[in-house]
Amino acid sequence: MLKTNTKAPTFNLDSTDGKIYSLKNSIGKYVVLYFYPKDDTPGCTIETNDFNKLLPKFKKLNCDVFGISKDDLKSHYKFKEKYNIKFDLLSDVELNILKKYKVWVKKKFMGREFMGIVRTTFLIDPNGKFVKIWHNVKVKDHAKEVLETLKTI
């Protein structure tokens, strides 16, 4: 389990801006990393659209926002375009970062077990340390809660 006040694991992932994103790119800024199960599914769409609507407020607080899933860039591009998402989505098809951030877990649904992403959000400070971690996120008003937390720092 990852804990607050510890260093966030660094990583490099393909981004929808056409470059490789590294957590080091955001040193000096706050960062929201939200891990979600799948592009263009109901809960993931609500969560992403909510972060998108609040993006100008995050930016005013010197905060970058990134969504991460195991979907490939092609899927991310379609998702971004369909909902006019103004921030970058990161692709972890190899599951390396999902595992590093402990969000790739055994899940149960209707009596069957499978591996999947547990919806989790990390707020990281300008020095690369976790400020707050939300596990098993419920999407309704989550982006607003993250923003309110950031405002209190």
PDB file of C-alpha atoms in Angstrom:
ATOM      1  CA  MET A   1       0.000   0.000   0.000  1.00  0.00           C
ATOM      2  CA  LEU A   2       1.334   3.440  -0.932  1.00  0.00           C
ATOM      3  CA  LYS A   3       1.178   6.090   1.796  1.00  0.00           C
ATOM      4  CA  THR A   4       0.916   9.877   2.062  1.00  0.00           C
ATOM      5  CA  ASN A   5       4.150  11.800   2.649  1.00  0.00           C
ATOM      6  CA  THR A   6       6.135   9.216   0.682  1.00  0.00           C
ATOM      7  CA  LYS A   7       7.719   9.695  -2.734  1.00  0.00           C
ATOM      8  CA  ALA A   8       5.458   8.832  -5.669  1.00  0.00           C
ATOM      9  CA  PRO A   9       6.982   6.171  -7.940  1.00  0.00           C
ATOM     10  CA  THR A  10       8.376   7.774 -11.070  1.00  0.00           C
ATOM     11  CA  PHE A  11       7.354   6.515 -14.476  1.00  0.00           C
ATOM     12  CA  ASN A  12       7.319   7.140 -18.216  1.00  0.00           C
ATOM     13  CA  LEU A  13       4.108   6.504 -20.158  1.00  0.00           C
ATOM     14  CA  ASP A  14       2.791   7.197 -23.639  1.00  0.00           C
ATOM     15  CA  SER A  15       0.595  10.289 -23.581  1.00  0.00           C
ATOM     16  CA  THR A  16      -2.145  11.605 -25.836  1.00  0.00           C
ATOM     17  CA  ASP A  17       0.016  14.678 -26.443  1.00  0.00           C
ATOM     18  CA  GLY A  18       2.172  12.417 -28.646  1.00  0.00           C
ATOM     19  CA  LYS A  19       5.105  12.385 -26.215  1.00  0.00           C
ATOM     20  CA  ILE A  20       6.285  10.238 -23.349  1.00  0.00           C
ATOM     21  CA  TYR A  21       5.088  11.712 -20.060  1.00  0.00           C
ATOM     22  CA  SER A  22       7.298  11.381 -17.013  1.00  0.00           C
ATOM     23  CA  LEU A  23       6.225  12.352 -13.517  1.00  0.00           C
ATOM     24  CA  LYS A  24       9.472  14.354 -13.474  1.00  0.00           C
ATOM     25  CA  ASN A  25       7.865  16.657 -16.103  1.00  0.00           C
ATOM     26  CA  SER A  26       5.587  17.990 -13.355  1.00  0.00           C
ATOM     27  CA  ILE A  27       8.164  18.722 -10.655  1.00  0.00           C
ATOM     28  CA  GLY A  28       7.244  22.114  -9.200  1.00  0.00           C
ATOM     29  CA  LYS A  29       3.512  21.519  -9.753  1.00  0.00           C
ATOM     30  CA  TYR A  30       0.801  19.562  -8.029  1.00  0.00           C
ATOM     31  CA  VAL A  31      -0.349  16.496  -9.957  1.00  0.00           C
ATOM     32  CA  VAL A  32      -3.600  14.561  -9.919  1.00  0.00           C
ATOM     33  CA  LEU A  33      -3.215  11.028 -11.240  1.00  0.00           C
ATOM     34  CA  TYR A  34      -6.516   9.226 -11.450  1.00  0.00           C
ATOM     35  CA  PHE A  35      -6.533   5.580 -12.449  1.00  0.00           C
ATOM     36  CA  TYR A  36      -9.710   4.364 -14.108  1.00  0.00           C
ATOM     37  CA  PRO A  37     -10.813   1.002 -15.564  1.00  0.00           C
ATOM     38  CA  LYS A  38     -11.836   1.729 -19.175  1.00  0.00           C
ATOM     39  CA  ASP A  39     -12.340   4.528 -21.697  1.00  0.00           C
ATOM     40  CA  ASP A  40     -15.903   5.490 -22.609  1.00  0.00           C
ATOM     41  CA  THR A  41     -17.675   3.451 -19.927  1.00  0.00           C
ATOM     42  CA  PRO A  42     -20.323   5.157 -17.779  1.00  0.00           C
ATOM     43  CA  GLY A  43     -18.387   5.707 -14.518  1.00  0.00           C
ATOM     44  CA  CYS A  44     -15.115   6.518 -16.241  1.00  0.00           C
ATOM     45  CA  THR A  45     -16.831   9.016 -18.528  1.00  0.00           C
ATOM     46  CA  ILE A  46     -18.483  10.809 -15.588  1.00  0.00           C
ATOM     47  CA  GLU A  47     -15.188  10.976 -13.691  1.00  0.00           C
ATOM     48  CA  THR A  48     -13.216  12.213 -16.705  1.00  0.00           C
ATOM     49  CA  ASN A  49     -15.831  14.813 -17.663  1.00  0.00           C
ATOM     50  CA  ASP A  50     -15.905  16.100 -14.086  1.00  0.00           C
ATOM     51  CA  PHE A  51     -12.119  16.555 -14.008  1.00  0.00           C
ATOM     52  CA  ASN A  52     -12.372  18.188 -17.449  1.00  0.00           C
ATOM     53  CA  LYS A  53     -15.016  20.705 -16.275  1.00  0.00           C
ATOM     54  CA  LEU A  54     -12.893  21.634 -13.256  1.00  0.00           C
ATOM     55  CA  LEU A  55      -9.572  21.703 -15.159  1.00  0.00           C
ATOM     56  CA  PRO A  56      -9.292  25.535 -15.236  1.00  0.00           C
ATOM     57  CA  LYS A  57      -9.619  25.576 -11.425  1.00  0.00           C
ATOM     58  CA  PHE A  58      -6.927  22.887 -11.081  1.00  0.00           C
ATOM     59  CA  LYS A  59      -4.662  24.861 -13.444  1.00  0.00           C
ATOM     60  CA  LYS A  60      -5.130  28.042 -11.350  1.00  0.00           C
ATOM     61  CA  LEU A  61      -3.798  26.060  -8.384  1.00  0.00           C
ATOM     62  CA  ASN A  62      -0.696  24.988 -10.369  1.00  0.00           C
ATOM     63  CA  CYS A  63      -1.955  21.422 -10.799  1.00  0.00           C
ATOM     64  CA  ASP A  64      -1.716  19.036 -13.758  1.00  0.00           C
ATOM     65  CA  VAL A  65      -4.384  16.359 -14.194  1.00  0.00           C
ATOM     66  CA  PHE A  66      -3.814  12.996 -15.892  1.00  0.00           C
ATOM     67  CA  GLY A  67      -6.064   9.986 -16.363  1.00  0.00           C
ATOM     68  CA  ILE A  68      -4.373   6.578 -16.596  1.00  0.00           C
ATOM     69  CA  SER A  69      -5.774   3.255 -17.762  1.00  0.00           C
ATOM     70  CA  LYS A  70      -4.568   0.167 -19.592  1.00  0.00           C
ATOM     71  CA  ASP A  71      -6.339   1.293 -22.772  1.00  0.00           C
ATOM     72  CA  ASP A  72      -4.080   1.971 -25.744  1.00  0.00           C
ATOM     73  CA  LEU A  73      -3.503   5.425 -27.215  1.00  0.00           C
ATOM     74  CA  LYS A  74      -5.958   4.807 -30.057  1.00  0.00           C
ATOM     75  CA  SER A  75      -8.739   4.262 -27.510  1.00  0.00           C
ATOM     76  CA  HIS A  76      -7.587   7.299 -25.493  1.00  0.00           C
ATOM     77  CA  TYR A  77      -7.614   9.542 -28.603  1.00  0.00           C
ATOM     78  CA  LYS A  78     -11.197   8.516 -29.420  1.00  0.00           C
ATOM     79  CA  PHE A  79     -12.279   9.074 -25.810  1.00  0.00           C
ATOM     80  CA  LYS A  80     -10.596  12.509 -25.663  1.00  0.00           C
ATOM     81  CA  GLU A  81     -12.106  13.607 -28.950  1.00  0.00           C
ATOM     82  CA  LYS A  82     -15.617  12.343 -28.174  1.00  0.00           C
ATOM     83  CA  TYR A  83     -15.808  14.316 -24.911  1.00  0.00           C
ATOM     84  CA  ASN A  84     -13.459  17.205 -25.789  1.00  0.00           C
ATOM     85  CA  ILE A  85     -11.114  16.355 -22.918  1.00  0.00           C
ATOM     86  CA  LYS A  86      -8.548  19.115 -22.405  1.00  0.00           C
ATOM     87  CA  PHE A  87      -5.948  17.165 -20.433  1.00  0.00           C
ATOM     88  CA  ASP A  88      -3.787  14.201 -21.399  1.00  0.00           C
ATOM     89  CA  LEU A  89      -4.578  10.549 -20.882  1.00  0.00           C
ATOM     90  CA  LEU A  90      -1.722   8.129 -20.258  1.00  0.00           C
ATOM     91  CA  SER A  91      -1.602   4.575 -21.547  1.00  0.00           C
ATOM     92  CA  ASP A  92      -0.206   1.662 -19.523  1.00  0.00           C
ATOM     93  CA  VAL A  93      -0.927  -1.342 -21.749  1.00  0.00           C
ATOM     94  CA  GLU A  94       1.994  -3.211 -20.150  1.00  0.00           C
ATOM     95  CA  LEU A  95       0.435  -2.715 -16.668  1.00  0.00           C
ATOM     96  CA  ASN A  96       3.810  -1.681 -15.216  1.00  0.00           C
ATOM     97  CA  ILE A  97       2.655   1.559 -13.582  1.00  0.00           C
ATOM     98  CA  LEU A  98      -0.722   0.120 -12.612  1.00  0.00           C
ATOM     99  CA  LYS A  99       1.177  -2.503 -10.619  1.00  0.00           C
ATOM    100  CA  LYS A 100       3.707   0.012  -9.250  1.00  0.00           C
ATOM    101  CA  TYR A 101       0.846   2.164  -7.949  1.00  0.00           C
ATOM    102  CA  LYS A 102      -0.928  -0.947  -6.562  1.00  0.00           C
ATOM    103  CA  VAL A 103      -4.148  -0.347  -8.539  1.00  0.00           C
ATOM    104  CA  TRP A 104      -4.033  -3.601 -10.573  1.00  0.00           C
ATOM    105  CA  VAL A 105      -5.857  -5.967  -8.238  1.00  0.00           C
ATOM    106  CA  LYS A 106      -8.020  -9.057  -8.031  1.00  0.00           C
ATOM    107  CA  LYS A 107     -11.668  -8.020  -8.299  1.00  0.00           C
ATOM    108  CA  LYS A 108     -14.920  -9.902  -7.875  1.00  0.00           C
ATOM    109  CA  PHE A 109     -18.098  -9.368  -9.843  1.00  0.00           C
ATOM    110  CA  MET A 110     -21.135 -11.613  -9.926  1.00  0.00           C
ATOM    111  CA  GLY A 111     -19.233 -14.487  -8.334  1.00  0.00           C
ATOM    112  CA  ARG A 112     -16.309 -14.386 -10.726  1.00  0.00           C
ATOM    113  CA  GLU A 113     -12.765 -13.232 -10.009  1.00  0.00           C
ATOM    114  CA  PHE A 114     -10.594 -11.311 -12.449  1.00  0.00           C
ATOM    115  CA  MET A 115      -7.726  -8.817 -12.481  1.00  0.00           C
ATOM    116  CA  GLY A 116      -8.621  -5.191 -13.044  1.00  0.00           C
ATOM    117  CA  ILE A 117      -8.041  -1.567 -12.084  1.00  0.00           C
ATOM    118  CA  VAL A 118      -9.438  -0.346  -8.793  1.00  0.00           C
ATOM    119  CA  ARG A 119     -10.476   3.278  -9.275  1.00  0.00           C
ATOM    120  CA  THR A 120      -7.856   5.272  -7.339  1.00  0.00           C
ATOM    121  CA  THR A 121      -6.707   8.907  -7.304  1.00  0.00           C
ATOM    122  CA  PHE A 122      -3.374  10.266  -6.122  1.00  0.00           C
ATOM    123  CA  LEU A 123      -2.659  13.910  -5.321  1.00  0.00           C
ATOM    124  CA  ILE A 124       1.082  14.564  -5.546  1.00  0.00           C
ATOM    125  CA  ASP A 125       2.847  17.707  -4.297  1.00  0.00           C
ATOM    126  CA  PRO A 126       5.425  19.789  -6.241  1.00  0.00           C
ATOM    127  CA  ASN A 127       8.253  17.740  -4.688  1.00  0.00           C
ATOM    128  CA  GLY A 128       6.825  14.436  -5.909  1.00  0.00           C
ATOM    129  CA  LYS A 129       5.307  13.231  -2.611  1.00  0.00           C
ATOM    130  CA  PHE A 130       1.804  11.892  -2.076  1.00  0.00           C
ATOM    131  CA  VAL A 131      -0.427  14.425  -0.334  1.00  0.00           C
ATOM    132  CA  LYS A 132      -3.632  12.375  -0.421  1.00  0.00           C
ATOM    133  CA  ILE A 133      -4.744   9.020  -1.832  1.00  0.00           C
ATOM    134  CA  TRP A 134      -8.346   8.054  -2.548  1.00  0.00           C
ATOM    135  CA  HIS A 135      -9.018   4.293  -2.843  1.00  0.00           C
ATOM    136  CA  ASN A 136     -12.146   2.662  -4.313  1.00  0.00           C
ATOM    137  CA  VAL A 137     -13.337   6.009  -5.630  1.00  0.00           C
ATOM    138  CA  LYS A 138     -17.034   6.667  -6.165  1.00  0.00           C
ATOM    139  CA  VAL A 139     -17.215   8.947  -9.213  1.00  0.00           C
ATOM    140  CA  LYS A 140     -20.037  11.268  -8.128  1.00  0.00           C
ATOM    141  CA  ASP A 141     -18.451  14.569  -7.011  1.00  0.00           C
ATOM    142  CA  HIS A 142     -15.005  12.980  -6.753  1.00  0.00           C
ATOM    143  CA  ALA A 143     -13.209  15.570  -8.919  1.00  0.00           C
ATOM    144  CA  LYS A 144     -14.800  18.308  -6.794  1.00  0.00           C
ATOM    145  CA  GLU A 145     -13.540  16.601  -3.610  1.00  0.00           C
ATOM    146  CA  VAL A 146     -10.004  16.416  -5.040  1.00  0.00           C
ATOM    147  CA  LEU A 147     -10.169  20.120  -5.950  1.00  0.00           C
ATOM    148  CA  GLU A 148     -11.419  21.057  -2.468  1.00  0.00           C
ATOM    149  CA  THR A 149      -8.544  19.078  -0.919  1.00  0.00           C
ATOM    150  CA  LEU A 150      -6.046  20.876  -3.154  1.00  0.00           C
ATOM    151  CA  LYS A 151      -7.496  24.258  -2.123  1.00  0.00           C
ATOM    152  CA  THR A 152      -6.804  23.496   1.550  1.00  0.00           C
ATOM    153  CA  ILE A 153      -3.094  22.828   1.010  1.00  0.00           C
TER     154      ILE A 153
END
